[in-house]
Amino acid sequence: MDRFLSHFTCRFDAKGRVSAPPAFRAVLVKQGFEGVFVHPSLDAPALDCGGTRLLDEISALLASLPRYSREREDLATALLGTGEILRFDTEGRMTLGDRLRDSVGLRDEAVFVGQGEKFQIWEPVRFSAYLDQARARVLQLRAELSFRNAQGAPE
């Protein structure tokens, strides 16, 4: 599989390293990316992470905006200017610096959450609350879609 799937809780060691899930590292290797690109999420208290596909998606988004425009410069700064490429050691661990850890409140544990083309790293309590809210929104969306489909169904 070449998508980031599921979620995993991992502990930081005394040196501030955390082991990325082996399944996630395998996706990065398939993409030919040595390490992982990480930046603070624009819309969640999490870190967005990925490899070649994520960087290609960001590049395509930037290319869709006029060169030197405020929107392009803002987006480039928010995504690329705050990002880092982290390397894995021989045991699959990476070191998240204080800036990245502090930006999302990571302390002893992190939750790695697959999202297909990318994954996120969350503080566990925040992720649990977000997951509950996401499920509620999905249930509401499903109800709305069912209602729309019932309204458009022939009698």
CSV table of C-alpha atoms in Angstrom, one decimal:
chain,number,residue,atom,x,y,z
A,1,MET,CA,0.0,0.0,0.0
A,2,ASP,CA,1.3,3.4,-0.8
A,3,ARG,CA,-0.9,5.5,1.4
A,4,PHE,CA,-0.7,6.6,5.0
A,5,LEU,CA,-3.4,4.7,6.9
A,6,SER,CA,-4.5,4.2,10.5
A,7,HIS,CA,-3.1,5.8,13.6
A,8,PHE,CA,-0.4,4.9,16.0
A,9,THR,CA,0.7,6.3,19.4
A,10,CYS,CA,4.4,6.5,19.9
A,11,ARG,CA,6.5,7.6,22.9
A,12,PHE,CA,9.4,10.1,22.8
A,13,ASP,CA,12.6,8.8,24.3
A,14,ALA,CA,14.8,10.7,26.7
A,15,LYS,CA,16.7,12.3,23.8
A,16,GLY,CA,13.4,13.6,22.2
A,17,ARG,CA,13.3,11.1,19.4
A,18,VAL,CA,10.2,9.3,18.3
A,19,SER,CA,9.9,6.2,16.1
A,20,ALA,CA,7.7,6.8,13.1
A,21,PRO,CA,5.4,3.8,12.4
A,22,PRO,CA,7.1,1.3,10.1
A,23,ALA,CA,4.1,1.4,7.7
A,24,PHE,CA,4.6,5.2,7.3
A,25,ARG,CA,8.3,4.9,6.8
A,26,ALA,CA,7.6,2.3,4.1
A,27,VAL,CA,5.4,4.7,2.2
A,28,LEU,CA,8.1,7.4,2.3
A,29,VAL,CA,10.7,4.9,1.0
A,30,LYS,CA,8.3,3.9,-1.9
A,31,GLN,CA,8.2,7.6,-2.7
A,32,GLY,CA,12.0,7.7,-2.8
A,33,PHE,CA,12.1,10.3,0.0
A,34,GLU,CA,14.9,10.0,2.5
A,35,GLY,CA,13.3,11.3,5.7
A,36,VAL,CA,10.0,13.2,6.1
A,37,PHE,CA,8.9,16.8,5.4
A,38,VAL,CA,7.1,18.3,8.4
A,39,HIS,CA,5.3,21.6,8.8
A,40,PRO,CA,2.7,22.9,11.3
A,41,SER,CA,-0.8,22.4,9.9
A,42,LEU,CA,-2.6,25.5,8.7
A,43,ASP,CA,-5.9,24.4,10.2
A,44,ALA,CA,-5.3,22.0,13.1
A,45,PRO,CA,-3.1,21.8,16.2
A,46,ALA,CA,-1.0,19.1,14.4
A,47,LEU,CA,2.0,18.7,12.2
A,48,ASP,CA,1.5,17.8,8.5
A,49,CYS,CA,4.0,15.3,7.3
A,50,GLY,CA,4.8,13.5,4.1
A,51,GLY,CA,7.3,13.0,1.4
A,52,THR,CA,7.5,13.6,-2.4
A,53,ARG,CA,3.8,13.6,-2.9
A,54,LEU,CA,3.2,16.2,-0.2
A,55,LEU,CA,5.9,18.5,-1.5
A,56,ASP,CA,4.6,18.0,-5.1
A,57,GLU,CA,1.1,19.0,-3.9
A,58,ILE,CA,2.5,22.1,-2.3
A,59,SER,CA,4.5,23.0,-5.4
A,60,ALA,CA,1.4,22.6,-7.6
A,61,LEU,CA,-0.6,24.7,-5.3
A,62,LEU,CA,2.0,27.4,-5.3
A,63,ALA,CA,2.4,27.2,-9.1
A,64,SER,CA,-1.4,27.8,-9.4
A,65,LEU,CA,-1.0,31.3,-7.9
A,66,PRO,CA,0.6,34.3,-9.7
A,67,ARG,CA,4.3,34.7,-9.1
A,68,TYR,CA,5.2,37.2,-6.4
A,69,SER,CA,1.6,37.6,-5.4
A,70,ARG,CA,0.8,38.1,-1.7
A,71,GLU,CA,-1.2,34.8,-1.7
A,72,ARG,CA,1.7,32.8,-3.1
A,73,GLU,CA,4.2,34.4,-0.8
A,74,ASP,CA,2.0,33.8,2.3
A,75,LEU,CA,1.4,30.2,1.4
A,76,ALA,CA,5.0,29.5,0.7
A,77,THR,CA,6.0,31.1,4.0
A,78,ALA,CA,3.4,29.2,6.0
A,79,LEU,CA,4.1,25.8,4.4
A,80,LEU,CA,7.7,25.8,3.3
A,81,GLY,CA,9.1,28.6,5.5
A,82,THR,CA,8.0,26.7,8.7
A,83,GLY,CA,8.8,23.2,7.5
A,84,GLU,CA,11.7,21.0,8.0
A,85,ILE,CA,13.0,17.8,6.5
A,86,LEU,CA,13.8,15.3,9.2
A,87,ARG,CA,15.9,12.3,8.8
A,88,PHE,CA,15.4,8.8,10.3
A,89,ASP,CA,18.2,7.1,12.2
A,90,THR,CA,18.9,3.4,11.7
A,91,GLU,CA,16.1,2.5,14.1
A,92,GLY,CA,13.5,4.6,12.4
A,93,ARG,CA,13.5,7.4,14.9
A,94,MET,CA,13.4,11.1,14.1
A,95,THR,CA,14.0,14.1,16.3
A,96,LEU,CA,11.3,16.7,16.4
A,97,GLY,CA,12.9,20.0,17.5
A,98,ASP,CA,11.5,22.1,20.3
A,99,ARG,CA,9.9,24.6,17.8
A,100,LEU,CA,7.8,21.8,16.1
A,101,ARG,CA,7.0,20.1,19.4
A,102,ASP,CA,6.0,23.2,21.1
A,103,SER,CA,3.8,24.4,18.2
A,104,VAL,CA,1.4,21.5,18.8
A,105,GLY,CA,2.0,20.8,22.5
A,106,LEU,CA,3.9,17.5,22.1
A,107,ARG,CA,5.4,16.2,25.4
A,108,ASP,CA,5.8,12.4,26.1
A,109,GLU,CA,3.7,10.9,23.3
A,110,ALA,CA,2.6,11.6,19.8
A,111,VAL,CA,-0.2,10.1,17.6
A,112,PHE,CA,0.7,9.5,14.0
A,113,VAL,CA,-2.5,9.8,11.9
A,114,GLY,CA,-2.7,8.6,8.4
A,115,GLN,CA,-4.6,10.7,5.9
A,116,GLY,CA,-3.8,9.0,2.6
A,117,GLU,CA,-1.3,11.3,0.8
A,118,LYS,CA,0.0,12.7,4.1
A,119,PHE,CA,0.0,12.0,7.8
A,120,GLN,CA,-0.3,14.2,10.8
A,121,ILE,CA,1.3,14.1,14.2
A,122,TRP,CA,-1.0,15.1,17.1
A,123,GLU,CA,-0.7,15.4,20.9
A,124,PRO,CA,-2.9,12.4,22.1
A,125,VAL,CA,-5.5,14.3,24.1
A,126,ARG,CA,-6.0,16.8,21.3
A,127,PHE,CA,-6.3,14.1,18.7
A,128,SER,CA,-8.9,12.2,20.8
A,129,ALA,CA,-11.0,15.4,21.0
A,130,TYR,CA,-10.6,16.1,17.3
A,131,LEU,CA,-11.5,12.5,16.4
A,132,ASP,CA,-14.7,12.8,18.4
A,133,GLN,CA,-15.6,16.1,16.6
A,134,ALA,CA,-14.7,14.7,13.2
A,135,ARG,CA,-16.9,11.7,13.7
A,136,ALA,CA,-19.8,13.9,14.7
A,137,ARG,CA,-19.3,16.1,11.6
A,138,VAL,CA,-19.2,13.0,9.4
A,139,LEU,CA,-22.4,11.7,10.9
A,140,GLN,CA,-24.0,15.1,10.3
A,141,LEU,CA,-22.7,15.1,6.7
A,142,ARG,CA,-24.0,11.6,6.1
A,143,ALA,CA,-27.4,12.6,7.4
A,144,GLU,CA,-27.4,15.7,5.1
A,145,LEU,CA,-26.4,13.6,2.1
A,146,SER,CA,-29.1,11.1,2.8
A,147,PHE,CA,-31.6,13.8,3.1
A,148,ARG,CA,-30.5,15.4,-0.2
A,149,ASN,CA,-30.6,12.0,-2.0
A,150,ALA,CA,-34.1,11.3,-0.6
A,151,GLN,CA,-35.2,14.8,-1.8
A,152,GLY,CA,-33.9,14.1,-5.4
A,153,ALA,CA,-35.1,10.5,-5.6
A,154,PRO,CA,-37.9,9.8,-8.0
A,155,GLU,CA,-41.2,8.8,-6.4
